[in-house]
Short mmCIF file of C-alpha atoms and ligand atoms in Angstrom, two decimals:
data_model
loop_
_atom_site.label_atom_id
_atom_site.label_comp_id
_atom_site.label_asym_id
_atom_site.label_seq_id
_atom_site.Cartn_x
_atom_site.Cartn_y
_atom_site.Cartn_z
CA MET J 1 0.38 7.09 38.96
CA ALA J 2 1.53 5.29 35.85
CA ILE J 3 0.31 6.81 32.61
CA LEU J 4 0.47 3.43 30.92
CA GLN J 5 -0.13 0.15 32.73
CA VAL J 6 0.14 -3.12 30.82
CA GLU J 7 -0.54 -6.43 32.54
CA HIS J 8 -0.74 -10.08 31.51
CA LEU J 9 -0.35 -9.15 27.86
CA SER J 10 -0.32 -12.19 25.60
CA LYS J 11 -0.43 -12.37 21.85
CA SER J 12 0.07 -15.11 19.32
CA PHE J 13 -0.14 -15.23 15.54
CA GLY J 14 -1.77 -18.52 14.66
CA THR J 15 0.22 -21.05 16.67
CA THR J 16 3.26 -18.79 17.20
CA ALA J 17 3.16 -17.21 20.65
CA VAL J 18 4.86 -13.82 20.38
CA LEU J 19 4.14 -12.17 23.76
CA HIS J 20 3.88 -14.15 27.01
CA ASP J 21 2.05 -12.66 29.96
CA LEU J 22 3.99 -9.43 29.67
CA ALA J 23 3.75 -6.54 32.13
CA LEU J 24 5.11 -3.04 32.03
CA SER J 25 4.26 0.40 33.30
CA VAL J 26 5.39 3.84 32.27
CA GLU J 27 5.28 6.95 34.44
CA LYS J 28 4.37 10.33 33.10
CA GLY J 29 7.41 11.91 31.42
CA GLU J 30 9.37 8.68 31.59
CA ILE J 31 11.49 7.48 28.67
CA LEU J 32 11.39 3.70 28.41
CA ILE J 33 13.90 2.06 26.07
CA VAL J 34 13.10 -1.40 24.72
CA ILE J 35 15.86 -3.56 23.29
CA GLY J 36 15.94 -7.19 22.24
CA PRO J 37 16.85 -9.49 19.38
CA SER J 38 14.90 -9.57 16.16
CA GLY J 39 11.67 -11.49 16.54
CA SER J 40 11.54 -10.97 20.31
CA GLY J 41 8.18 -9.19 19.96
CA LYS J 42 9.17 -5.51 20.35
CA THR J 43 7.12 -4.33 17.36
CA THR J 44 4.21 -6.53 18.37
CA LEU J 45 4.29 -5.04 21.88
CA LEU J 46 4.07 -1.48 20.52
CA ARG J 47 1.38 -2.46 18.03
CA CYS J 48 -0.68 -4.02 20.83
CA ILE J 49 -0.32 -0.89 22.98
CA HIS J 50 -1.53 1.07 19.96
CA CYS J 51 -4.26 -1.49 19.19
CA LEU J 52 -3.05 -1.86 15.63
CA GLU J 53 -2.95 -5.48 16.75
CA HIS J 54 -5.47 -6.92 19.21
CA PRO J 55 -3.90 -8.86 22.09
CA ASP J 56 -5.28 -12.27 23.00
CA ARG J 57 -5.35 -11.49 26.70
CA GLY J 58 -4.35 -8.83 29.16
CA THR J 59 -5.09 -5.31 30.23
CA ILE J 60 -3.84 -2.06 28.77
CA VAL J 61 -4.74 1.05 30.75
CA LEU J 62 -3.78 4.46 29.39
CA ASP J 63 -4.16 7.37 31.80
CA GLY J 64 -6.81 5.51 33.75
CA VAL J 65 -8.79 4.47 30.68
CA PRO J 66 -8.68 0.78 29.75
CA PHE J 67 -8.33 -0.34 26.16
CA GLY J 68 -10.64 -3.20 25.29
CA SER J 69 -13.05 -4.56 27.88
CA GLY J 70 -13.87 -7.46 30.16
CA ASP J 71 -10.27 -8.53 30.00
CA GLY J 72 -9.02 -9.55 33.40
CA PRO J 73 -6.12 -11.96 33.72
CA GLY J 74 -6.72 -15.11 31.75
CA ARG J 75 -9.77 -13.73 30.06
CA ALA J 76 -10.03 -13.24 26.33
CA TRP J 77 -9.55 -9.76 24.92
CA ARG J 78 -12.61 -7.99 23.62
CA PRO J 79 -11.71 -4.98 21.47
CA ASP J 80 -13.52 -1.66 21.85
CA PRO J 81 -16.10 -0.71 19.23
CA PRO J 82 -14.35 0.94 16.24
CA ARG J 83 -15.32 4.52 17.12
CA VAL J 84 -14.23 4.22 20.74
CA LEU J 85 -11.01 2.62 19.65
CA ASP J 86 -10.24 5.39 17.12
CA ALA J 87 -10.77 8.00 19.83
CA LYS J 88 -8.49 6.18 22.29
CA ARG J 89 -5.85 5.43 19.70
CA ARG J 90 -5.25 9.04 18.80
CA ARG J 91 -4.01 9.71 22.35
CA VAL J 92 -0.99 7.58 21.54
CA GLY J 93 1.46 8.62 18.81
CA PHE J 94 3.20 6.00 16.73
CA VAL J 95 6.42 6.50 14.78
CA PHE J 96 7.05 3.71 12.30
CA GLN J 97 10.32 2.19 11.29
CA ARG J 98 9.60 3.02 7.67
CA PHE J 99 8.03 6.46 8.26
CA ASN J 100 4.77 5.72 6.38
CA LEU J 101 4.16 9.35 5.51
CA PHE J 102 1.04 9.83 3.40
CA ALA J 103 2.49 9.74 -0.11
CA ASN J 104 -0.23 11.92 -1.62
CA LEU J 105 0.17 14.79 0.84
CA THR J 106 2.80 17.46 1.39
CA ALA J 107 4.74 17.55 4.66
CA LEU J 108 2.41 20.27 5.92
CA ASP J 109 -0.72 18.33 5.00
CA ASN J 110 0.70 15.18 6.57
CA VAL J 111 0.89 17.08 9.83
CA SER J 112 -2.38 19.00 9.50
CA ILE J 113 -4.69 16.25 8.24
CA GLY J 114 -5.15 14.66 11.68
CA PRO J 115 -6.19 17.86 13.48
CA ARG J 116 -8.30 18.82 10.46
CA ARG J 117 -10.14 15.55 9.82
CA VAL J 118 -9.99 13.76 13.15
CA LEU J 119 -10.14 16.63 15.63
CA GLY J 120 -12.30 18.75 13.34
CA LEU J 121 -10.22 21.92 13.50
CA PRO J 122 -10.87 24.60 10.84
CA ALA J 123 -8.48 24.19 7.90
CA ALA J 124 -6.63 27.45 8.53
CA GLU J 125 -6.05 26.66 12.20
CA ALA J 126 -4.92 23.12 11.47
CA ARG J 127 -2.44 24.39 8.90
CA ALA J 128 -1.13 27.10 11.21
CA ARG J 129 -0.56 24.57 13.99
CA ALA J 130 1.12 22.18 11.57
CA ALA J 131 3.39 24.96 10.30
CA ALA J 132 4.36 25.86 13.87
CA LEU J 133 5.11 22.22 14.65
CA LEU J 134 7.23 21.82 11.53
CA SER J 135 9.29 24.90 12.32
CA ARG J 136 9.75 23.74 15.90
CA LEU J 137 11.32 20.59 14.41
CA GLY J 138 13.40 22.64 11.97
CA LEU J 139 11.40 21.55 8.95
CA ALA J 140 9.75 24.83 7.95
CA GLU J 141 11.48 25.01 4.58
CA HIS J 142 10.19 21.54 3.65
CA ALA J 143 6.53 22.19 4.42
CA ALA J 144 5.42 22.24 0.78
CA LYS J 145 7.36 19.13 -0.27
CA LEU J 146 5.95 15.70 -0.90
CA PRO J 147 7.46 12.78 1.04
CA SER J 148 9.21 11.55 -2.10
CA GLN J 149 11.13 14.83 -2.21
CA LEU J 150 12.47 14.46 1.35
CA SER J 151 15.44 12.51 2.69
CA GLY J 152 14.77 9.61 5.02
CA GLY J 153 15.75 11.66 8.05
CA GLN J 154 13.47 14.50 7.06
CA GLN J 155 10.63 12.06 6.40
CA GLN J 156 11.04 10.52 9.83
CA ARG J 157 11.02 13.94 11.49
CA VAL J 158 7.84 14.88 9.60
CA ALA J 159 6.40 11.57 10.79
CA ILE J 160 7.25 12.55 14.37
CA ALA J 161 5.54 15.90 13.78
CA ARG J 162 2.50 14.10 12.41
CA ALA J 163 2.24 11.98 15.54
CA LEU J 164 2.72 15.06 17.75
CA SER J 165 -0.01 16.91 15.86
CA MET J 166 -2.60 14.88 17.75
CA ASP J 167 -1.25 16.00 21.16
CA PRO J 168 -0.62 12.44 22.35
CA LEU J 169 -0.13 11.45 25.99
CA LEU J 170 2.43 8.90 24.96
CA MET J 171 4.70 8.44 21.95
CA LEU J 172 5.76 5.01 20.66
CA PHE J 173 8.86 4.71 18.46
CA ASP J 174 9.55 1.47 16.60
CA GLU J 175 13.23 1.49 15.63
CA PRO J 176 12.85 4.99 14.22
CA THR J 177 16.41 5.18 12.87
CA SER J 178 17.06 1.63 11.70
CA ALA J 179 15.84 2.24 8.15
CA LEU J 180 18.01 5.34 7.79
CA ASP J 181 21.41 5.79 6.21
CA PRO J 182 23.96 6.24 9.04
CA GLU J 183 24.56 9.92 8.33
CA LEU J 184 20.83 10.68 8.75
CA VAL J 185 20.43 8.99 12.12
CA ASP J 186 21.61 11.91 14.24
CA GLU J 187 19.04 14.46 13.10
CA VAL J 188 16.24 12.09 14.10
CA LEU J 189 17.83 11.25 17.46
CA GLN J 190 18.31 14.96 18.09
CA THR J 191 14.60 15.56 17.48
CA MET J 192 13.75 12.74 19.90
CA ARG J 193 16.17 14.12 22.46
CA GLU J 194 14.42 17.49 22.37
CA LEU J 195 11.07 15.79 22.61
CA ALA J 196 12.23 13.88 25.68
CA ARG J 197 13.52 17.10 27.23
CA SER J 198 10.13 18.74 26.68
CA GLY J 199 8.62 16.17 29.04
CA MET J 200 6.96 13.80 26.57
CA THR J 201 6.37 10.24 27.76
CA MET J 202 8.02 7.86 25.31
CA ILE J 203 8.56 4.16 24.67
CA VAL J 204 11.44 3.77 22.24
CA VAL J 205 12.49 0.53 20.61
CA THR J 206 16.05 1.20 19.52
CA HIS J 207 19.50 -0.25 19.38
CA GLU J 208 21.24 3.13 19.54
CA LEU J 209 22.86 2.41 22.90
CA ASP J 210 24.45 5.85 23.33
CA PHE J 211 21.08 7.46 22.83
CA ALA J 212 19.46 4.97 25.21
CA ARG J 213 22.03 5.63 27.91
CA GLU J 214 21.74 9.38 27.56
CA VAL J 215 17.98 9.80 27.25
CA GLY J 216 16.49 6.64 28.71
CA ASP J 217 15.20 6.52 32.27
CA ARG J 218 14.78 2.76 32.13
CA VAL J 219 15.68 0.04 29.68
CA LEU J 220 13.81 -3.17 29.19
CA PHE J 221 15.42 -6.18 27.55
CA MET J 222 12.99 -8.49 25.77
CA ASP J 223 13.63 -11.97 24.46
CA GLY J 224 11.16 -14.55 23.24
CA GLY J 225 8.17 -12.38 24.08
CA ARG J 226 9.15 -11.91 27.74
CA VAL J 227 10.81 -9.13 29.68
CA VAL J 228 14.10 -10.67 30.68
CA GLU J 229 15.60 -7.75 32.53
CA SER J 230 14.97 -4.09 33.20
CA GLY J 231 16.73 -1.28 35.01
CA ARG J 232 18.63 1.96 34.55
CA PRO J 233 20.36 1.97 31.15
CA ALA J 234 23.82 2.59 32.60
CA GLU J 235 23.44 -0.41 34.96
CA VAL J 236 21.89 -2.82 32.48
CA PHE J 237 24.40 -1.95 29.78
CA SER J 238 27.49 -2.18 31.96
CA GLN J 239 26.45 -4.94 34.40
CA PRO J 240 23.63 -7.01 32.90
CA ARG J 241 22.31 -9.51 35.45
CA GLU J 242 21.03 -12.04 32.93
CA GLU J 243 23.20 -14.14 30.66
CA ARG J 244 20.88 -13.57 27.70
CA THR J 245 21.16 -9.81 28.07
CA ARG J 246 24.92 -10.07 28.26
CA MET J 247 25.06 -12.14 25.08
CA PHE J 248 22.77 -9.81 23.22
CA LEU J 249 24.69 -6.69 24.24
CA ARG J 250 28.01 -8.29 23.35
CA ARG J 251 26.75 -9.16 19.89
CA LEU J 252 25.28 -5.70 19.46
CA LEU J 253 28.52 -3.98 20.41
CA ARG J 254 30.47 -6.23 18.06
CA THR J 255 28.25 -5.80 15.00
CA GLY J 256 26.65 -2.41 15.65
CA ALA J 257 22.94 -1.73 15.65
CA PRO J 258 20.97 -3.94 13.28
CA HIS J 259 20.59 -1.77 10.25
CA HIS J 260 18.18 -2.52 7.42
CA PRO J 261 17.99 0.40 4.98
CA THR J 262 16.31 -1.64 2.22
CA GLY J 263 14.19 -4.75 2.03
CA HIS J 264 13.24 -4.83 5.69
CA GLU J 265 11.02 -7.85 5.19
CA ALA J 266 13.83 -9.98 3.82
CA ALA J 267 16.27 -8.81 6.49
CA HIS J 268 13.59 -9.48 9.12
CA LYS J 269 13.10 -13.10 8.04
CA ILE J 270 16.81 -13.85 7.94
CA ASP J 271 17.50 -12.15 11.29
CA THR J 272 14.67 -14.01 12.95
CA GLY J 273 16.02 -17.37 11.86
CA ALA J 274 19.52 -16.52 12.97
CA ASP J 275 18.36 -15.42 16.41
CA ARG J 276 16.25 -18.49 16.94
CA ARG J 277 19.22 -20.71 16.35
CA ALA J 278 21.57 -18.55 18.40
CA MET Q 1 -9.36 2.03 -57.78
CA PHE Q 2 -9.57 3.67 -54.41
CA ASP Q 3 -12.48 6.14 -54.59
CA PHE Q 4 -11.64 9.24 -52.53
CA ALA Q 5 -14.68 11.16 -53.77
CA LEU Q 6 -16.92 8.48 -52.29
CA ILE Q 7 -15.18 8.79 -48.92
CA LEU Q 8 -15.57 12.56 -48.94
CA GLU Q 9 -19.26 12.18 -49.76
CA SER Q 10 -19.83 9.80 -46.87
CA VAL Q 11 -17.93 11.81 -44.28
CA PRO Q 12 -20.96 13.76 -42.99
CA PHE Q 13 -22.98 10.57 -42.46
CA LEU Q 14 -20.02 8.78 -40.88
CA ALA Q 15 -19.41 11.80 -38.68
CA ARG Q 16 -22.98 11.47 -37.38
CA GLY Q 17 -22.18 7.85 -36.57
CA ALA Q 18 -19.00 8.95 -34.83
CA VAL Q 19 -20.96 11.41 -32.68
CA TYR Q 20 -23.33 8.57 -31.73
CA THR Q 21 -20.34 6.42 -30.83
CA VAL Q 22 -18.89 9.19 -28.68
CA GLU Q 23 -22.21 9.78 -26.93
CA VAL Q 24 -22.78 6.11 -26.19
CA SER Q 25 -19.18 5.64 -25.07
CA VAL Q 26 -19.02 8.69 -22.82
CA LEU Q 27 -22.25 7.78 -21.06
CA ALA Q 28 -21.14 4.17 -20.69
CA ILE Q 29 -17.74 5.29 -19.37
CA VAL Q 30 -19.38 7.48 -16.73
CA PHE Q 31 -21.76 4.67 -15.78
CA GLY Q 32 -18.88 2.18 -15.75
CA LEU Q 33 -16.68 4.47 -13.63
CA VAL Q 34 -19.38 4.87 -10.99
CA LEU Q 35 -20.17 1.15 -10.99
CA GLY Q 36 -16.49 0.20 -11.10
CA TRP Q 37 -15.60 2.30 -8.06
CA ILE Q 38 -18.61 1.10 -6.09
CA LEU Q 39 -17.81 -2.54 -6.84
CA GLY Q 40 -14.07 -2.03 -6.40
CA LEU Q 41 -14.55 -0.47 -2.96
CA ALA Q 42 -17.04 -3.20 -2.07
CA ALA Q 43 -14.40 -5.77 -3.00
CA VAL Q 44 -11.90 -4.35 -0.48
CA SER Q 45 -14.49 -3.47 2.17
CA GLY Q 46 -13.83 -6.60 4.17
CA VAL Q 47 -17.58 -7.28 4.26
CA GLY Q 48 -17.96 -10.90 3.19
CA TRP Q 49 -21.21 -10.80 1.28
CA LEU Q 50 -20.27 -7.59 -0.55
CA ARG Q 51 -17.07 -9.23 -1.72
CA ALA Q 52 -18.95 -12.33 -2.81
CA ILE Q 53 -21.42 -10.33 -4.88
CA THR Q 54 -18.63 -8.35 -6.53
CA TRP Q 55 -16.68 -11.49 -7.25
CA ALA Q 56 -19.69 -13.20 -8.85
CA TYR Q 57 -20.46 -10.13 -10.92
CA VAL Q 58 -16.91 -9.79 -12.21
CA GLN Q 59 -16.84 -13.51 -13.08
CA PHE Q 60 -20.06 -13.16 -15.06
CA ILE Q 61 -18.85 -10.10 -16.98
CA ARG Q 62 -15.47 -11.63 -17.75
CA GLY Q 63 -16.85 -15.05 -18.57
CA THR Q 64 -19.50 -14.10 -21.12
CA PRO Q 65 -19.14 -12.39 -24.52
CA LEU Q 66 -20.02 -8.71 -24.64
CA LEU Q 67 -22.22 -9.36 -27.67
CA VAL Q 68 -24.31 -11.79 -25.62
CA GLN Q 69 -24.55 -9.20 -22.83
CA ILE Q 70 -25.78 -6.62 -25.36
CA PHE Q 71 -28.39 -9.08 -26.71
CA LEU Q 72 -29.48 -9.90 -23.15
CA ILE Q 73 -30.30 -6.24 -22.57
CA TYR Q 74 -31.73 -5.37 -25.97
CA PHE Q 75 -33.69 -8.54 -26.75
CA GLY Q 76 -34.01 -9.94 -23.25
CA LEU Q 77 -35.47 -7.04 -21.29
CA PRO Q 78 -38.55 -6.64 -23.58
CA ALA Q 79 -39.56 -10.14 -22.40
CA PHE Q 80 -40.22 -8.50 -19.02
CA GLY Q 81 -42.11 -5.65 -20.63
CA ILE Q 82 -39.13 -3.30 -20.45
CA ASP Q 83 -38.47 -1.87 -23.90
CA VAL Q 84 -35.09 -0.17 -24.06
CA PRO Q 85 -34.12 1.65 -27.28
CA ALA Q 86 -30.86 0.64 -28.98
CA PHE Q 87 -28.97 3.70 -27.73
CA TRP Q 88 -29.77 3.11 -24.06
CA SER Q 89 -29.33 -0.64 -24.42
CA GLY Q 90 -25.84 0.18 -25.62
CA VAL Q 91 -25.12 2.52 -22.73
CA ILE Q 92 -26.38 0.00 -20.18
CA ALA Q 93 -24.66 -3.06 -21.67
CA LEU Q 94 -21.32 -1.32 -22.21
CA GLY Q 95 -21.53 0.37 -18.80
CA LEU Q 96 -22.34 -2.86 -16.96
CA ASN Q 97 -19.56 -4.62 -18.83
CA SER Q 98 -16.96 -1.93 -18.27
CA GLY Q 99 -17.96 -1.58 -14.61
CA GLY Q 100 -16.94 -5.19 -14.03
CA PHE Q 101 -13.50 -4.66 -15.52
CA GLN Q 102 -13.03 -1.32 -13.81
CA ALA Q 103 -13.94 -2.90 -10.46
CA GLU Q 104 -10.98 -5.23 -10.89
CA ILE Q 105 -8.71 -2.31 -11.75
CA VAL Q 106 -9.83 -0.32 -8.72
CA ARG Q 107 -9.55 -3.32 -6.39
CA ALA Q 108 -6.03 -4.13 -7.59
CA GLY Q 109 -5.11 -0.42 -7.33
CA ILE Q 110 -6.21 -0.12 -3.72
CA GLU Q 111 -4.61 -3.42 -2.74
CA SER Q 112 -1.31 -2.32 -4.29
CA ILE Q 113 -0.97 0.54 -1.82
CA ASP Q 114 1.40 -0.13 1.06
CA ARG Q 115 -0.37 -1.31 4.24
CA GLY Q 116 1.71 1.21 6.16
CA GLN Q 117 -0.38 4.02 4.65
CA THR Q 118 -3.55 2.66 6.23
CA GLU Q 119 -1.81 1.94 9.52
CA ALA Q 120 -0.38 5.45 9.69
CA ALA Q 121 -3.86 6.86 9.04
CA ARG Q 122 -5.36 4.68 11.77
CA SER Q 123 -2.49 5.62 14.10
CA ILE Q 124 -3.58 9.25 14.14
CA GLY Q 125 -7.12 8.20 14.93
CA MET Q 126 -8.69 8.13 11.48
CA SER Q 127 -11.51 5.64 11.00
CA ALA Q 128 -11.18 3.00 8.29
CA PHE Q 129 -13.52 5.11 6.16
CA GLN Q 130 -11.48 8.29 6.61
CA ALA Q 131 -8.29 6.41 5.74
CA LEU Q 132 -10.01 5.22 2.57
CA VAL Q 133 -11.31 8.64 1.55
CA PHE Q 134 -8.31 10.83 2.41
CA ILE Q 135 -5.38 8.51 1.88
CA LEU Q 136 -6.15 5.39 -0.15
CA VAL Q 137 -8.53 6.68 -2.81
CA PRO Q 138 -6.40 9.71 -3.82
CA GLN Q 139 -3.38 7.45 -4.23
CA THR Q 140 -5.43 4.89 -6.10
CA ILE Q 141 -6.81 7.42 -8.57
CA ARG Q 142 -3.33 8.36 -9.71
CA ARG Q 143 -2.31 4.73 -9.99
CA VAL Q 144 -5.30 3.51 -11.98
CA ILE Q 145 -5.31 6.19 -14.68
CA PRO Q 146 -3.19 4.14 -17.13
CA PRO Q 147 -5.14 0.87 -16.81
CA LEU Q 148 -8.44 2.75 -16.82
CA THR Q 149 -7.40 4.52 -20.03
CA ASN Q 150 -6.85 1.13 -21.66
CA GLU Q 151 -10.26 0.06 -20.44
CA LEU Q 152 -11.91 3.18 -21.89
CA ILE Q 153 -10.22 2.61 -25.25
CA THR Q 154 -11.47 -0.97 -25.26
CA LEU Q 155 -14.95 0.22 -24.40
CA THR Q 156 -15.01 2.78 -27.22
CA LYS Q 157 -13.92 0.19 -29.75
CA SER Q 158 -16.34 -2.38 -28.36
CA SER Q 159 -19.22 0.00 -29.04
CA SER Q 160 -18.93 -1.13 -32.68
CA LEU Q 161 -20.68 -4.33 -31.52
CA LEU Q 162 -23.81 -2.21 -31.12
CA SER Q 163 -24.12 -2.37 -34.92
CA ALA Q 164 -25.58 -5.82 -34.23
CA ILE Q 165 -28.64 -4.18 -32.68
CA ALA Q 166 -28.80 -1.56 -35.45
CA ALA Q 167 -27.68 1.29 -33.23
CA LEU Q 168 -26.62 4.13 -35.52
CA GLU Q 169 -23.02 4.22 -34.33
CA LEU Q 170 -19.94 4.60 -36.51
CA THR Q 171 -19.60 1.00 -37.72
CA HIS Q 172 -23.28 0.65 -38.49
CA ALA Q 173 -23.26 3.98 -40.32
CA GLY Q 174 -20.50 2.56 -42.49
CA GLN Q 175 -22.50 -0.61 -43.13
CA LEU Q 176 -25.49 1.46 -44.27
CA ILE Q 177 -23.36 3.39 -46.75
CA ILE Q 178 -21.81 0.18 -48.05
CA ALA Q 179 -25.25 -1.29 -48.61
CA ARG Q 180 -25.91 1.64 -50.91
CA THR Q 181 -22.51 2.06 -52.62
CA PHE Q 182 -20.99 -1.45 -52.58
CA ALA Q 183 -17.58 0.02 -51.67
CA PRO Q 184 -16.64 -1.84 -48.49
CA PHE Q 185 -12.91 -1.17 -48.66
CA GLU Q 186 -13.12 2.63 -48.89
CA ILE Q 187 -15.83 2.96 -46.31
CA TYR Q 188 -14.36 0.58 -43.72
CA ALA Q 189 -11.01 2.31 -44.20
CA ALA Q 190 -12.70 5.65 -43.47
CA VAL Q 191 -14.45 4.10 -40.46
CA ALA Q 192 -11.15 2.77 -39.17
CA VAL Q 193 -9.49 6.17 -39.50
CA MET Q 194 -12.33 7.77 -37.56
CA TYR Q 195 -11.94 5.26 -34.71
CA LEU Q 196 -8.20 5.98 -34.72
CA ILE Q 197 -8.88 9.69 -34.31
CA LEU Q 198 -11.36 9.10 -31.47
CA ILE Q 199 -8.93 6.83 -29.63
CA ALA Q 200 -6.05 9.26 -30.15
CA ILE Q 201 -8.08 12.04 -28.56
CA LEU Q 202 -8.97 9.78 -25.64
CA SER Q 203 -5.36 8.72 -25.01
CA ARG Q 204 -4.12 12.27 -25.23
CA GLY Q 205 -6.76 13.47 -22.77
CA SER Q 206 -5.81 10.78 -20.30
CA ALA Q 207 -2.10 11.59 -20.58
CA LEU Q 208 -2.85 15.24 -19.90
CA LEU Q 209 -5.04 14.33 -16.95
CA GLU Q 210 -2.28 12.20 -15.48
CA ARG Q 211 0.35 14.91 -15.87
CA ARG Q 212 -1.57 18.11 -15.18
CA VAL Q 213 -4.37 17.37 -12.78
CA PHE Q 214 -2.48 15.03 -10.47
CA VAL Q 215 0.91 16.10 -9.22
CA ASN Q 216 3.71 13.57 -9.46
CA TYR Q 217 4.21 11.77 -6.20
N1 LIG H 1 1.32 -10.24 11.36
C1 LIG H 1 2.06 -11.28 11.75
N2 LIG H 1 1.70 -12.53 11.41
C2 LIG H 1 2.43 -13.60 11.81
N3 LIG H 1 3.54 -13.52 12.54
C3 LIG H 1 3.96 -12.30 12.90
C4 LIG H 1 3.25 -11.13 12.53
N4 LIG H 1 3.91 -10.06 13.02
C5 LIG H 1 4.97 -10.55 13.68
N5 LIG H 1 5.01 -11.90 13.62
C6 LIG H 1 6.01 -12.78 14.27
O1 LIG H 1 6.07 -12.43 15.61
C7 LIG H 1 7.41 -12.48 16.09
C8 LIG H 1 7.78 -11.16 16.73
O2 LIG H 1 7.78 -10.16 15.74
P1 LIG H 1 8.11 -8.65 16.03
O3 LIG H 1 8.04 -7.94 14.74
O4 LIG H 1 7.25 -8.17 17.12
O5 LIG H 1 9.62 -8.73 16.54
P2 LIG H 1 10.63 -7.55 16.75
O6 LIG H 1 11.19 -7.76 18.10
O7 LIG H 1 10.00 -6.25 16.46
O8 LIG H 1 11.76 -7.87 15.68
P3 LIG H 1 12.64 -6.87 14.78
O9 LIG H 1 13.80 -6.46 15.61
O10 LIG H 1 13.06 -7.72 13.62
O11 LIG H 1 11.77 -5.75 14.35
C9 LIG H 1 8.27 -12.83 14.90
O12 LIG H 1 8.56 -14.21 14.98
C10 LIG H 1 7.41 -12.54 13.73
O13 LIG H 1 7.71 -13.39 12.65
MG1 LIG H 2 10.32 -4.74 15.01
#
C-alpha cells in the first residue's frame, strides 16, 4: 500500500493557479525524484504535502491517515485543527533549500530540540540521540557549533539530521543542494544516498540528474502545475515521451542544474519569467 | 566665577535626587519591558483585535507629549478618587510611555527574523507558540538589545520631566538648590554631569549584556 497518496490536489495563490488536479503516490521505501522548470510548482507541491501551505482542494493521505478533512474531489479543503496538524506534520521531514537551521541553537540543539520539546523526551536522552544521529552523518565534531560557524554543506546535513530526529515516515527535499557552492554538493548527496540505502521513503526535488538516475526509483516531470510525465529515471532521461520533457532536459544538460547560491528570491523571479516565455 | 565649593556642597543633595531618578527609571524600565513584550507579541500574534488594540495604544503614546501623559496620571487620576503619589505617578507614566515604544521595537525585531526559522520549527511539529518561545524570542532578544538600550537611555533622561510634578528626582533637586543659592549655571552643570554618569553606566551595562550573556550568533 502506498505510504503517501495524493489526489486531485489543486492550489492557487490569489488568481494564479499553481497546482492543477495533481495526483501522485509513493510506496514505502521508494525514492521519488521531482524535476521541472522554475515556477512549475515543485516547492508548492512539497509545502502542500507538509501542510506548510493549505491546498484548495484534494486529498493527502499519509500512511492511511488523511490530512485535512471533508475533502473529496471538487470539495474545498478544510485544514485540521492546529494541534492535530502539528502531530501529523512531524511524521514528515522537510529539508529546505536554504537549510533554515535555528540560528540561536548549536548543531546538537538543532537536532535535539524536536525530540525534547515536541516528543517530550528527557533532555539527556534527546541530546544523546541527537549526538548519535550527528555522528552517523559524520558531523560529531561540529555538534557544539552554531549554524553560522558551519559551511553550507554541513548546515544542510545538520538540517537533514534535524528532520530525521523526529523519526519521519517520509522525507521531503526541496532542491537541497541548489543553494550550495559546487564543491559542497557531493557531501550532501552522499548523505542522501546513505539515507536512501537505509530504506527511507523520500521525495526529492532536484536537478542533479546523475544522483536522480542512481538513487531514484521513479522520476516525475512537472510543468505548469501538472505532472507531464513519469517513469524510471533512466527511461525518462534517455527517451522522454513528451516534447516538453525533452526540451527541459536538453536545456538542463546544456546549462547545468539551476544554481542559486545567493539571492534566491531575485533568481527565482527572473527564472520564472524566462520559463513562462520559453 | 565658577563656584566649585558650591557644587561640592550640593553633591549629597543632588546624589539623593540621582538615587530617586535611578529608582523611578529602573521601575519604569521593568514595567515598560513587561508591557512592551506583551504588546509586541500581541502585535505579531495574528489575532486581529489584539493587533488593533496594540496599534491604537502605540499611536496614542507616540502622538501625545510625555509631559501631558504624566499630568494625565498625576492630576487626572485623583478626579476618579485615585490619588497616586508623585513617585508612582512617575513610574506609571514613564512605564506606560516606554512600553509603547518598546512594543514597536519588539514587533519590528520579531518581524525581522527570517520566515524560514518559523517554518523549520513548524516542520518538526512545533506549535506556533513553541516556535515563538524556543526560536523567535531568543533570536529577538539578541537583536533588540541595541534599540532597547537607546529606549532606556531616553526613558532615564525623560524622567527629568517629573520635576514638573515636584517629584524629588535629580533635575528637581537641582531646582531646589538653585532656588536657595541662585547659582543656576553651576548646579545645572553638576546635574548634567550626573545624568552623563548614569547614562554611561547604563550603556556600559547593556554592552556587557550583549557581549557576555548572549553568545554571538
Ligand atoms: N506564497 C506565494 N504567493 C504567491 N505566489 C506564490 C507563492 N509561492 C509560490 N508562488 C508562485 O507559484 C508558482 C510556483 O512556485 P514554486 O515555488 O512552487 O515553483 P518551483 O517549481 O518550486 O520553482 P523553483 O524551481 O524556482 O523553486 C510560481 O509562479 C510562484 O511565483
Ligand atoms: Mg522551488
